[in-house]
Short mmCIF file of C-alpha atoms and ligand atoms in Angstrom, two decimals:
data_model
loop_
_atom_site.label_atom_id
_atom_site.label_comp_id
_atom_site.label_asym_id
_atom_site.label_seq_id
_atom_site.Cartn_x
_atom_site.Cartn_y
_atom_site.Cartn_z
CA UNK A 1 -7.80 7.06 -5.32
CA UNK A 2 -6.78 3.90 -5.00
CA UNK A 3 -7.14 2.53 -8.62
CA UNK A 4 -4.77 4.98 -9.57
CA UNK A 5 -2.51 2.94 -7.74
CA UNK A 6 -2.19 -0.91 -8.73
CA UNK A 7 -1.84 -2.13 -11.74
CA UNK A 8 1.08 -1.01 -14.53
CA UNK A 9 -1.92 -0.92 -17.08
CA UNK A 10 -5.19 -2.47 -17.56
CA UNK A 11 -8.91 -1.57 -17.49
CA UNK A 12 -10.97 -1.64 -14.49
CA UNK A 13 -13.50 -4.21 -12.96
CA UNK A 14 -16.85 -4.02 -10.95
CA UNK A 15 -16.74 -3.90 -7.46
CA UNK A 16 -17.57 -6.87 -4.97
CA UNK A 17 -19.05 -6.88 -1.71
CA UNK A 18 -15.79 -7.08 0.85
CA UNK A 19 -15.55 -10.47 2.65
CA UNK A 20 -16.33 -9.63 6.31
CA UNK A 21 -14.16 -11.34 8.75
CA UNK A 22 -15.25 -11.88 12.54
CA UNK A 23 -12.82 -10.97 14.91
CA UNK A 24 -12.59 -11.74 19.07
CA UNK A 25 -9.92 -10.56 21.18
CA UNK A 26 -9.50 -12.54 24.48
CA UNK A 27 -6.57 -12.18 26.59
CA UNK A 28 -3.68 -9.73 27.76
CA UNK A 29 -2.42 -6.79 26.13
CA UNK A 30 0.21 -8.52 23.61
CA UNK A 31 -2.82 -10.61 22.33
CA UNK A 32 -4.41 -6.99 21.67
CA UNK A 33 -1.23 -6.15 19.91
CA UNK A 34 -1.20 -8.81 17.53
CA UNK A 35 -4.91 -8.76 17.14
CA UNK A 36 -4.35 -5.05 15.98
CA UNK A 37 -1.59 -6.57 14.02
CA UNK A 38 -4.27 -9.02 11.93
CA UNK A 39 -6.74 -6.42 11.95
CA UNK A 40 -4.45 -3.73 10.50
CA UNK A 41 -3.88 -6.43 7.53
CA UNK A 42 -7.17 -7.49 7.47
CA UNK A 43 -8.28 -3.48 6.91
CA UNK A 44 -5.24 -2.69 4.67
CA UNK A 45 -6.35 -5.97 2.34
CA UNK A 46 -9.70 -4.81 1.88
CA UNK A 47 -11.47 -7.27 4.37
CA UNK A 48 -14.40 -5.75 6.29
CA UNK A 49 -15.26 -6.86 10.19
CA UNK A 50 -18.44 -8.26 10.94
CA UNK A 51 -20.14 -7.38 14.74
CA UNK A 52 -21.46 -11.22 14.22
CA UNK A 53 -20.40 -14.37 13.95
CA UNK A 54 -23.22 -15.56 11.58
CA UNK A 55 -22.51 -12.17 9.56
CA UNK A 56 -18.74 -12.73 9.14
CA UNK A 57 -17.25 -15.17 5.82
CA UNK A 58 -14.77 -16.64 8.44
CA UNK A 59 -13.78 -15.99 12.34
CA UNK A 60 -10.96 -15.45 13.55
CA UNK A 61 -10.39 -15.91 17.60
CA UNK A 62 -7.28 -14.88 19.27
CA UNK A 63 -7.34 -16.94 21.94
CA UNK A 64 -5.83 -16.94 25.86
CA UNK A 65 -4.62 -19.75 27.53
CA UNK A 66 -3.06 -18.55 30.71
CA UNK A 67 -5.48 -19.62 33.60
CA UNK A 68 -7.85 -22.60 33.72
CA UNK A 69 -10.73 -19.64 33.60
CA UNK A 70 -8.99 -18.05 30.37
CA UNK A 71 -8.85 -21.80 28.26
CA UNK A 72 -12.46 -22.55 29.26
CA UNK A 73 -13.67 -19.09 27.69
CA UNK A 74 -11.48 -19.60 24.72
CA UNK A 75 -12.79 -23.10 23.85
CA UNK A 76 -16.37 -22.03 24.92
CA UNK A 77 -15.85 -18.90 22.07
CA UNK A 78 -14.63 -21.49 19.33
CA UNK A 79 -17.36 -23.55 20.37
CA UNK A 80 -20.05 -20.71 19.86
CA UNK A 81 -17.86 -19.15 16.56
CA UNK A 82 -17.92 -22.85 15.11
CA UNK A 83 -21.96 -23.23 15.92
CA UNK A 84 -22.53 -19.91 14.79
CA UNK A 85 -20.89 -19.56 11.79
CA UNK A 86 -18.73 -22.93 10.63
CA UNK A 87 -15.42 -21.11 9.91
CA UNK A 88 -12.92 -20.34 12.60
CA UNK A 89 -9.23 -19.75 12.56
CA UNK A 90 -7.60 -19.87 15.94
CA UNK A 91 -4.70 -18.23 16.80
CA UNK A 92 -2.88 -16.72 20.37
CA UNK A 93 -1.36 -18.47 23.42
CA UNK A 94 -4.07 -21.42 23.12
CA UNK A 95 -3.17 -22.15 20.08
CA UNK A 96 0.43 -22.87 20.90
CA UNK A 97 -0.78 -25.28 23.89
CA UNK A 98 -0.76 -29.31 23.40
CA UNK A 99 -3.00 -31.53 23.63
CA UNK A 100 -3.30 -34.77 25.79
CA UNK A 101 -1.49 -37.25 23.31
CA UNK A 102 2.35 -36.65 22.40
CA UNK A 103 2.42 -34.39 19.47
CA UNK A 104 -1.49 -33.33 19.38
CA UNK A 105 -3.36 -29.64 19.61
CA UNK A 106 -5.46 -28.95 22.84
CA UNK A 107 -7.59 -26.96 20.38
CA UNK A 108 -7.60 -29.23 17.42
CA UNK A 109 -8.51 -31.94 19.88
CA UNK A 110 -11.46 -30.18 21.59
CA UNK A 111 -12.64 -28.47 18.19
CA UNK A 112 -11.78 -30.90 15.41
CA UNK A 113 -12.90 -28.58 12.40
CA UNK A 114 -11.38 -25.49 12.73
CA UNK A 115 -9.67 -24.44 10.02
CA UNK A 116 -6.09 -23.73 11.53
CA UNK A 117 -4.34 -23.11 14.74
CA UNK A 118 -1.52 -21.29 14.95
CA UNK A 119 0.10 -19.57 18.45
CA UNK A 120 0.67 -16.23 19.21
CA UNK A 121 2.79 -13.63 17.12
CA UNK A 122 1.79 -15.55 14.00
CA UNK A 123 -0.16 -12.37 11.79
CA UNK A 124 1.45 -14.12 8.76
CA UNK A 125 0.29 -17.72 9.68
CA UNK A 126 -3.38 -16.02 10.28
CA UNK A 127 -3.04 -13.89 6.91
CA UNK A 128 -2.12 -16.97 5.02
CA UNK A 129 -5.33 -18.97 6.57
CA UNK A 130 -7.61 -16.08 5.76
CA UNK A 131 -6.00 -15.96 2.40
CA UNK A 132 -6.71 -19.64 1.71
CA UNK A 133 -10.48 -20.04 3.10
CA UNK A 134 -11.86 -16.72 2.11
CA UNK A 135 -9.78 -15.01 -0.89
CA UNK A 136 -9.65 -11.54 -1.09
CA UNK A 137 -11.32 -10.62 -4.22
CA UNK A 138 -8.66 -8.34 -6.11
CA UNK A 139 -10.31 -5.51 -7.36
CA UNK A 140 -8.09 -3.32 -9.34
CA UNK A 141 -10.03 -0.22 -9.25
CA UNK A 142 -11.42 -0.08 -5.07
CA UNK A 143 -7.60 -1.61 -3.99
CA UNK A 144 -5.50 0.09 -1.54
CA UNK A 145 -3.27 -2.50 -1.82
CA UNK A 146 -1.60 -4.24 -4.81
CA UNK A 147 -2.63 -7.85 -6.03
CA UNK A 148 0.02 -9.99 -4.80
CA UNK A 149 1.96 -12.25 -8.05
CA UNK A 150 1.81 -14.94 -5.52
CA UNK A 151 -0.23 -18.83 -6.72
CA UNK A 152 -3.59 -18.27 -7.74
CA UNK A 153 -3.87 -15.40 -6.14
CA UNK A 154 -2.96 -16.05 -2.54
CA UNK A 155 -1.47 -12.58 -1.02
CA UNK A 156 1.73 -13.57 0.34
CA UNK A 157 2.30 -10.53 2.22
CA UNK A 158 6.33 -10.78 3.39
CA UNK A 159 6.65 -9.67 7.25
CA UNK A 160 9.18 -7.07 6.66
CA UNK A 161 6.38 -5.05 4.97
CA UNK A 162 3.35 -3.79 5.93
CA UNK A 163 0.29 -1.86 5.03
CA UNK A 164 -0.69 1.14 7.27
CA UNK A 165 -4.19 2.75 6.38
CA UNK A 166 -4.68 6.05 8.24
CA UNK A 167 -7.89 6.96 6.67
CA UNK A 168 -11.09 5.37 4.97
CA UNK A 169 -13.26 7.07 2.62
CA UNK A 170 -13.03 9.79 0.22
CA UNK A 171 -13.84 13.41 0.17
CA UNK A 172 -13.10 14.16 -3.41
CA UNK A 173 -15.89 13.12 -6.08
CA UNK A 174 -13.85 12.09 -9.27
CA UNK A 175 -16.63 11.92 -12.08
CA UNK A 176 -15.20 8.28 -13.06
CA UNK A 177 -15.41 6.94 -9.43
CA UNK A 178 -17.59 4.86 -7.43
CA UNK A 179 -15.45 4.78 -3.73
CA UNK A 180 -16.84 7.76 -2.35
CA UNK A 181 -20.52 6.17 -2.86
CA UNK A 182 -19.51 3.28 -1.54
CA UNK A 183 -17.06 3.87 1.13
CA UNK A 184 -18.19 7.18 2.41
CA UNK A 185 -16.17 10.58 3.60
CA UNK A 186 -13.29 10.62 4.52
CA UNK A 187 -12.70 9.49 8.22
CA UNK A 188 -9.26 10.07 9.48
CA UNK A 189 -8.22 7.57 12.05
CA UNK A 190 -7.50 9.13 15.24
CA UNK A 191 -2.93 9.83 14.98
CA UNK A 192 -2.30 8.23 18.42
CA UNK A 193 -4.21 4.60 17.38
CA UNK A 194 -2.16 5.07 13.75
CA UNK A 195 0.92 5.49 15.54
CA UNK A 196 0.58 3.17 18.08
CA UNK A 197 -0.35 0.69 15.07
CA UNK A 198 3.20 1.98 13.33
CA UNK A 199 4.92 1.04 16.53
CA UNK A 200 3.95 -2.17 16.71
CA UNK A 201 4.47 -2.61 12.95
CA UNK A 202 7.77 -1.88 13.58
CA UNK A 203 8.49 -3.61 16.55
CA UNK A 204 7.11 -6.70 15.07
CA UNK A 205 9.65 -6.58 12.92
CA UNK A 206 8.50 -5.11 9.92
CA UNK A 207 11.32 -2.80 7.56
CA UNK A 208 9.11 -1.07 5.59
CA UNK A 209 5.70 0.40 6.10
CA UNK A 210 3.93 1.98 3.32
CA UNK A 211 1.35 4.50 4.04
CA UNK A 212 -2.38 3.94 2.23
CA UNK A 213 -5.76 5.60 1.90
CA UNK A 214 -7.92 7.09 -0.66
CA UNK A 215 -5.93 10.81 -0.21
CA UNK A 216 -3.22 10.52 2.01
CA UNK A 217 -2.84 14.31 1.55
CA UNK A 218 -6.18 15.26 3.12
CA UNK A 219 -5.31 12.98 6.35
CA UNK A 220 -7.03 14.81 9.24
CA UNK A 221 -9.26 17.48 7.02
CA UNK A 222 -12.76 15.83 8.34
CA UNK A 223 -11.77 16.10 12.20
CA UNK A 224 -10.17 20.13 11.69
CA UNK A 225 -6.82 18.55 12.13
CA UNK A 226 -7.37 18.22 15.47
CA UNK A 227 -4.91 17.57 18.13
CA UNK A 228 -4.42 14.28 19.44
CA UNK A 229 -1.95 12.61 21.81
CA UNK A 230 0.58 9.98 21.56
CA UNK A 231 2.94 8.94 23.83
CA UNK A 232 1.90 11.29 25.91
CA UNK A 233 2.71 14.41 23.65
CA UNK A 234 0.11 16.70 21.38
CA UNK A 235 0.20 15.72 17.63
CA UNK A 236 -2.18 17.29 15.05
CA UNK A 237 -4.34 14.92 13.18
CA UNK A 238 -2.87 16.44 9.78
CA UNK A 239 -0.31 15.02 7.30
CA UNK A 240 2.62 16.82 8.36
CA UNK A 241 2.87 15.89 11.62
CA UNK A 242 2.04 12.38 11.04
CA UNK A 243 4.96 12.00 8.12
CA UNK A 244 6.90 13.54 10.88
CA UNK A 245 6.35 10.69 13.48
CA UNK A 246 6.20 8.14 11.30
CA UNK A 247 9.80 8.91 10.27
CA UNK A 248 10.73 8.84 13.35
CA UNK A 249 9.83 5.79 14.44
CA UNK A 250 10.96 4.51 11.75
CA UNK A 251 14.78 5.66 12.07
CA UNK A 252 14.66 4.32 15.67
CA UNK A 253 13.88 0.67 14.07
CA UNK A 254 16.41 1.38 11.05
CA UNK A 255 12.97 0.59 8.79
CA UNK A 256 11.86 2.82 5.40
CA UNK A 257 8.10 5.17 5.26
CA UNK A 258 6.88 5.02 1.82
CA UNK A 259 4.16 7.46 1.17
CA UNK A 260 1.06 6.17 -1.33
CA UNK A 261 -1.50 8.08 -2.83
CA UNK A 262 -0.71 11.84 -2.14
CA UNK A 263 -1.81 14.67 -4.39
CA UNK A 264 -0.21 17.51 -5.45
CA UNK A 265 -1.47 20.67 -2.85
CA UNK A 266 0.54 23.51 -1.26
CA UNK A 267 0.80 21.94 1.87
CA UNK A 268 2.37 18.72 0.84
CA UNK A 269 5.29 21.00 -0.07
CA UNK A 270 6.43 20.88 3.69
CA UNK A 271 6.57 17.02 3.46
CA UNK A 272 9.21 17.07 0.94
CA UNK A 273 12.27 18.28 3.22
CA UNK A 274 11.40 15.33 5.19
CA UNK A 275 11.94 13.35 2.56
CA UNK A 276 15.53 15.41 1.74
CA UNK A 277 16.42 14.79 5.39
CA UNK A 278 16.04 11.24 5.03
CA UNK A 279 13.64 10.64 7.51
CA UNK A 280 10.97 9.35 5.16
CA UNK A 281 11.47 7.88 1.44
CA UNK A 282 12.19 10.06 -0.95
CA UNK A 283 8.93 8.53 -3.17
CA UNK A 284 6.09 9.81 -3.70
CA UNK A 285 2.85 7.89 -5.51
CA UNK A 286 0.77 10.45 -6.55
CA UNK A 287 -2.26 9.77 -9.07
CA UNK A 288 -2.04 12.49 -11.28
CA UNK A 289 -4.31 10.66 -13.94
CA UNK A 290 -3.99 13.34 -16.38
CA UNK A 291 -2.18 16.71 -17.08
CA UNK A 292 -4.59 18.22 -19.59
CA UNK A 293 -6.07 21.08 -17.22
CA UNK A 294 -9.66 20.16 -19.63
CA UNK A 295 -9.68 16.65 -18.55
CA UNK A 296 -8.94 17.11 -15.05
CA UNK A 297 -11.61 19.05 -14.56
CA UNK A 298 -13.60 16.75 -16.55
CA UNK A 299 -12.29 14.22 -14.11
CA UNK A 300 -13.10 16.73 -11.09
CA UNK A 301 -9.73 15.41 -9.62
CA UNK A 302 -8.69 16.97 -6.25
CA UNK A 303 -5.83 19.64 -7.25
CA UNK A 304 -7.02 20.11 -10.43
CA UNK A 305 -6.16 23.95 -10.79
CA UNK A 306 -2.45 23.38 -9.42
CA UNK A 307 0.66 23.77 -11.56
CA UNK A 308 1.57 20.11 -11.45
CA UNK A 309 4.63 20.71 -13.24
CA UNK A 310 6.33 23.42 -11.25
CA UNK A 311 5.38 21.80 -8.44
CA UNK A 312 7.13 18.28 -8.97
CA UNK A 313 10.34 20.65 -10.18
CA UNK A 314 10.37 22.46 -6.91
CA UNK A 315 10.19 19.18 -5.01
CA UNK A 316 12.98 18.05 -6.66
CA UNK A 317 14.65 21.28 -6.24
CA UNK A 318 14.41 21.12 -2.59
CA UNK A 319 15.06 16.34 -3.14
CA UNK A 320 16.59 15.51 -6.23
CA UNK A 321 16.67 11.85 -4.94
CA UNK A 322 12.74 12.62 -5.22
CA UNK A 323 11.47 9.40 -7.06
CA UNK A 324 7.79 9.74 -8.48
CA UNK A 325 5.22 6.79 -9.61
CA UNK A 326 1.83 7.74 -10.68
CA UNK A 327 -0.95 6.43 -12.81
CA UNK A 328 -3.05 7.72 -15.50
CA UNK A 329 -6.29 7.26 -17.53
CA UNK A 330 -5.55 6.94 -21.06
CA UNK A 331 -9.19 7.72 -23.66
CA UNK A 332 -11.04 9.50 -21.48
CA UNK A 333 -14.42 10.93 -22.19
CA UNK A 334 -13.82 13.67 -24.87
CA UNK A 335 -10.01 13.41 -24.66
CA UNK A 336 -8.98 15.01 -27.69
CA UNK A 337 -5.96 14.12 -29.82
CA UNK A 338 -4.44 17.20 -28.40
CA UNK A 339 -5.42 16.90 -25.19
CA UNK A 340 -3.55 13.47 -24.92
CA UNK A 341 -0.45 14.79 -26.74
CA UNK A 342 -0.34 17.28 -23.71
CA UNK A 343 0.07 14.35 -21.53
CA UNK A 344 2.74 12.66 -23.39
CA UNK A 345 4.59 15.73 -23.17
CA UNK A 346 3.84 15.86 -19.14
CA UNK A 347 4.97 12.45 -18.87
CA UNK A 348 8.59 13.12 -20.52
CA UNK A 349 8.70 16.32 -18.85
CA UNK A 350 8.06 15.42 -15.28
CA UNK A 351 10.09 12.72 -15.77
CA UNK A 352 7.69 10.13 -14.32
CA UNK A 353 9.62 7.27 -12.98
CA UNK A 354 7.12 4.30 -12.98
CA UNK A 355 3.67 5.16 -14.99
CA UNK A 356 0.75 2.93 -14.90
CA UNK A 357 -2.03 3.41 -17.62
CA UNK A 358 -5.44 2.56 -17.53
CA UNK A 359 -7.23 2.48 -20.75
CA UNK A 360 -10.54 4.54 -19.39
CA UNK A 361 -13.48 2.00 -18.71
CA UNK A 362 -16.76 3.29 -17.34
CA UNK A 363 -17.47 1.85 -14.13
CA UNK A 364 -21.32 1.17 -13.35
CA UNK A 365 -22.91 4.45 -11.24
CA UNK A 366 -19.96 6.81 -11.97
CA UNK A 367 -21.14 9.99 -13.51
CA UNK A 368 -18.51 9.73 -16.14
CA UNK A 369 -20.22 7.76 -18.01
CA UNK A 370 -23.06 10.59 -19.04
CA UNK A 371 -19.96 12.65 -20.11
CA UNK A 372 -20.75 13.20 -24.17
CA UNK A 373 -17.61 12.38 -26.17
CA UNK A 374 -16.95 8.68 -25.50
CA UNK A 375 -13.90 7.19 -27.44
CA UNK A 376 -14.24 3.91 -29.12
CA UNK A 377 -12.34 0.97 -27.20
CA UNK A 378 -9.66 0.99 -29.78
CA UNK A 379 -8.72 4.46 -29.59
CA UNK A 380 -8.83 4.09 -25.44
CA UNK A 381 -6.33 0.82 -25.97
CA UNK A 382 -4.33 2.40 -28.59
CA UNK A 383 -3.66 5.70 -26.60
CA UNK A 384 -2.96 3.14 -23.95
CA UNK A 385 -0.32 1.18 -25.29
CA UNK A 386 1.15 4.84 -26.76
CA UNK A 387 1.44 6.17 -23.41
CA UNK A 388 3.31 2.63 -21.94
CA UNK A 389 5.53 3.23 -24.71
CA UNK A 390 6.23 6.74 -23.62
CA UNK A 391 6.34 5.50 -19.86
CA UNK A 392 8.60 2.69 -20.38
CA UNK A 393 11.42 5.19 -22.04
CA UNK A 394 11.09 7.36 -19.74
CA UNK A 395 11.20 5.02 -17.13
CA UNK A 396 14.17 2.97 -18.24
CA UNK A 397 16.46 6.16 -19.10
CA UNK A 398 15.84 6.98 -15.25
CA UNK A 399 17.08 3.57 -14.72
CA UNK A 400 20.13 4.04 -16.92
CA UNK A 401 21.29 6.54 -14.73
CA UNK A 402 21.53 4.63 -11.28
CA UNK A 403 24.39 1.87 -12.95
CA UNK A 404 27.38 2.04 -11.18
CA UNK A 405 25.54 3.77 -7.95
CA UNK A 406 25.46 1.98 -4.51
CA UNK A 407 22.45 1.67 -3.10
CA UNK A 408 20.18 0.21 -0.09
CA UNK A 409 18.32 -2.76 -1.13
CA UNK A 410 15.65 -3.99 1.13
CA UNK A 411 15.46 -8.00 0.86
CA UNK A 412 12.88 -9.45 -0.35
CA UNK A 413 13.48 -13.14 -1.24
CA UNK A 414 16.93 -14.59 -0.66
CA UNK A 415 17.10 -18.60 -1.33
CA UNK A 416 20.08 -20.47 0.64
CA UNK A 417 21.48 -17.09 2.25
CA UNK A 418 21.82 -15.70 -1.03
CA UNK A 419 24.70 -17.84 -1.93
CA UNK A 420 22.75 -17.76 -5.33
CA UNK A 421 21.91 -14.38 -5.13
CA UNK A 422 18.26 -13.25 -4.53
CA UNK A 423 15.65 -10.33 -5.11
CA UNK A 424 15.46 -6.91 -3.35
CA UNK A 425 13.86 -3.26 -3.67
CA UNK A 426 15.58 0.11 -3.29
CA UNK A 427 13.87 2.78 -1.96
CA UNK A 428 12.42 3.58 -5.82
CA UNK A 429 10.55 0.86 -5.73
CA UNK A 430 7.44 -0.15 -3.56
CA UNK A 431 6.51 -3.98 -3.57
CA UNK A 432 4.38 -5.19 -6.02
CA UNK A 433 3.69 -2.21 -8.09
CA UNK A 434 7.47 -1.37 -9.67
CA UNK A 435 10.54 -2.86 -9.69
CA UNK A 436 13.01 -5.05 -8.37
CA UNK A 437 16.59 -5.51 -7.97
CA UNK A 438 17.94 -8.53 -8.95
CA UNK A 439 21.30 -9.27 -6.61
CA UNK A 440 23.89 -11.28 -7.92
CA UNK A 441 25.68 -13.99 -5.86
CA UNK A 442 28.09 -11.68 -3.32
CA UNK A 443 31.51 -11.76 -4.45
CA UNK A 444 32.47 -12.41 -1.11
CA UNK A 445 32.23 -15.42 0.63
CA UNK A 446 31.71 -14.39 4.02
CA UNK A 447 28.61 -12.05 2.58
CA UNK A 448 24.93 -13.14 3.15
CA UNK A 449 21.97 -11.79 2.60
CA UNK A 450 18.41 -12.34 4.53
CA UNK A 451 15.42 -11.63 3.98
CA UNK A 452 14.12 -8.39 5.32
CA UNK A 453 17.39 -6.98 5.84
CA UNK A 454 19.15 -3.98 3.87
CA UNK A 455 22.36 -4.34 2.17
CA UNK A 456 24.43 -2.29 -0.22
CA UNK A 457 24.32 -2.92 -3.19
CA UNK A 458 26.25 -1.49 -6.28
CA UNK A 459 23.98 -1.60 -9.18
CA UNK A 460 25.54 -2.91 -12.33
CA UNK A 461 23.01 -3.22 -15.16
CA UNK A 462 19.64 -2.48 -16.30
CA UNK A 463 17.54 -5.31 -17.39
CA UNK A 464 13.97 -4.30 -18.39
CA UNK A 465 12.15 -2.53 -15.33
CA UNK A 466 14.72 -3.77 -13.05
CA UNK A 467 18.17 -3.14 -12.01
CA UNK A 468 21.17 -5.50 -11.34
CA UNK A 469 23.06 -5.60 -8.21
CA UNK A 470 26.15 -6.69 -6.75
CA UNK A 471 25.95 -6.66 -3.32
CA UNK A 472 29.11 -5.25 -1.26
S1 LIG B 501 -13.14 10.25 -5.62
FE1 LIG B 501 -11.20 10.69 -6.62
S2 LIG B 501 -9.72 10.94 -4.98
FE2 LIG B 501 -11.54 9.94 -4.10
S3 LIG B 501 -11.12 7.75 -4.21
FE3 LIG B 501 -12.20 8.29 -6.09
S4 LIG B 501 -10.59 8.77 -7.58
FE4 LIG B 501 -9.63 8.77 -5.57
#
């Protein structure tokens, strides 16, 4: 699920209602393309579309301005968006068009009160809007995606990463979760509309794309793993063969595939020489929660009866590059001493490379909560901080052993060229959620860095979570 995914450690809130955004596509195809672009963030973010204008928070309308015909129906659908509903961000080909006076908007100056105006190819202008006038409420137990350490809590989404969700919903019925009740089933998203989204991710520009849902590993289950078509070839609806395109697209456009929220079955086995070949990273997020075979099934968690622990050796067997993040529930429900010793021992074992911990925390409807053996909120907190004490060794002795390799970093902030140096991810570390590298100034003069780009970087020191970098 996806609250096994966010925070480092924490308890877990209530849910909110999504905010509903309204959404209308006028124009040619590369309007469609970036409004798939906005919607794709919209969906990965958490925001919900609304079929009306008086339904929606805010309304966004990508807009055409090619013929006289295509600027009169984009002004007339602001104009109805605006009467109907008050909140309207503009954005496509209209947007970019001037107004009658030197330095004015056509569309500010017909429709004083939107909210902004930006042109076309501007998902990041449009994110930042929607960001401003109708925050995403972060919700650290229903999030996909992680809550951004931007200002007061503005998701500052870089474009060189993006958020692909390939399915919504949840077929698994973990006894301390509410997303299957309120999200539904899983529903697979058809492979040729996923990939096509990929595509455009990537072609927009975007480095790294990091795969979400509720069970990444059961992509395709609810449609039989059906075939579908892309670019005019048969591809299964089913995990495999998706991983499989995905890399591939991605090593055309020199860009990284992370994989989030996979768990640990048979078939995800055949993923892993992927991973070995390079065409997808060699990271896995998989919420294991727990490793007492007891609690799990307390926990109904998908995979419950597999051999967690062979199976991460083989995968590194067959990848020792194999990086794994994962997140746990620390106090649940009739955890016994015992039981959470065995997890300690999982967690030094597997070698866990980032652990996040929540310290359990019933969540209203979840059938947890009749479970008999609650644990005081001390003991929950106190096995939580035990276990981040336990992660953090781990976690740093894995560290210890990358100084003095050279690695890919993945830019991520890079003030004044990096003359100064700047901030950057390998592939061990997806954004948000682990850690960073912190690049030095380049010895060399002639070396820059930019944002979004890869360089090599030899890694020098350790410094908490992080790493230190000289770029080369
Ligand atoms: S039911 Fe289980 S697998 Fe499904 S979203 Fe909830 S925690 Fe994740």
């Amino acid at each position: 699920m996806s609250s096994e995914n966010t925070s480092t450690s924490g308890t877990a809130a209530a849910a909110g209602p999504a905010p509903k955004i309204g959404f209308v596509s006028l124009g040619c195809p590369k309007a469609l393309t970036d409004s798939e672009l906005i919607l794709t963030q919209l969906r990965a973010e958490g925001y919900e579309t609304s079929k009306t204008f008086a339904g929606a928070d805010l309304v966004i309308v990508n807009t055409c301005g090619f013929i006289d015909d295509a600027v009169k129906e984009s002004l007339d659908t602001i104009g109805e968006a605006l009467a109907e509903n008050g909140k309207v961000i503009v954005t496509g080909c209209l947007g970019a068009k001037a107004g009658a006076d030197a330095g004015s908007n056509l569309v500010k100056d017909v429709h004083p009160s939107v909210l902004a105006v930006t042109g076309p190819h501007a998902t990041q202008e449009v994110m930042d809007a929607v960001h401003l006038h109708v925050p995403k409420p972060h919700d650290p137990f229903i999030d996909l995606v992680p809550e951004a350490r931007g200002v007061a809590g503005i998701k500052l989404t870089p474009r060189h990463f993006a958020y692909l969700k390939i399915s919504e919903g949840c077929n698994h019925r973990c006894s301390f979760c509410i997303i299957p009740s309120m999200r539904g089933d899983l529903v697979s998203r058809p492979i040729g509309e996923v990939l096509n989204e990929a595509r455009a991710l990537f072609e927009s520009g975007v480095k790294e794309l990091l795969v979400i849902s509720q069970d990444t590993s059961a992509y395709g289950v609810d449609v039989k793993y059906v075939t579908g078509f892309w670019d005019g070839k048969p591809v299964k609806t089913r995990m495999l063969d998706l991983v499989a395109q995905l890399g591939e697209l991605a090593k055309a456009h020199g860009a990284w595939v992370r994989l989030h929220y996979v768990y640990p079955y048979p078939h995800v086995d055949d993923v892993i020489p992927l991973m070995a070949e390079g065409l997808v990273l060699p990271y896995l997020d998989v919420p294991f929660q727990h490793a007492h075979p007891d609690v799990l099934k307390r926990m109904k968690r998908p995979a419950n009866g597999e051999k967690n622990l062979d199976r991460l050796r083989r995968w590194r067997e067959i990848c020792p590059e194999i990086v794994v993040r994962s997140t746990f529930i620390a106090g649940f429900p009739g955890e016994t001493e015992a039981e959470f010793a065995h997890l300690l021992d999982f967690l030094k074992e597997a070698e866990i490379d980032r652990a996040g911990c929540f310290a359990y925390s019933p969540i209203d409807g979840a059938p947890a909560n009749e479970l008999p053996g609650a644990l005081p909120d001390e003991v929950r907190e106190e096995r939580r901080a035990r276990f981040m004490e336990v992660a953090e060794a781990v976690s740093i002795a894995k560290l210890q052993r990358r100084v003095g390799a050279t690695m890919q970093v993945l830019v991520d902030s890079a003030p004044a060229l990096g003359r100064k140096g700047g901030v950057g991810r390998t592939y061990a570390d997806a954004p948000e959620i682990d850690g960073t590298v912190r690049l030095l100034p380049p010895e060399k003069a002639s070396k820059t860095l930019k944002v979004g780009e890869f360089t090599r970087t030899r890694i020098v020191a350790v410094e908490g979570h992080d790493l230190i970098g000289m770029p080369i």
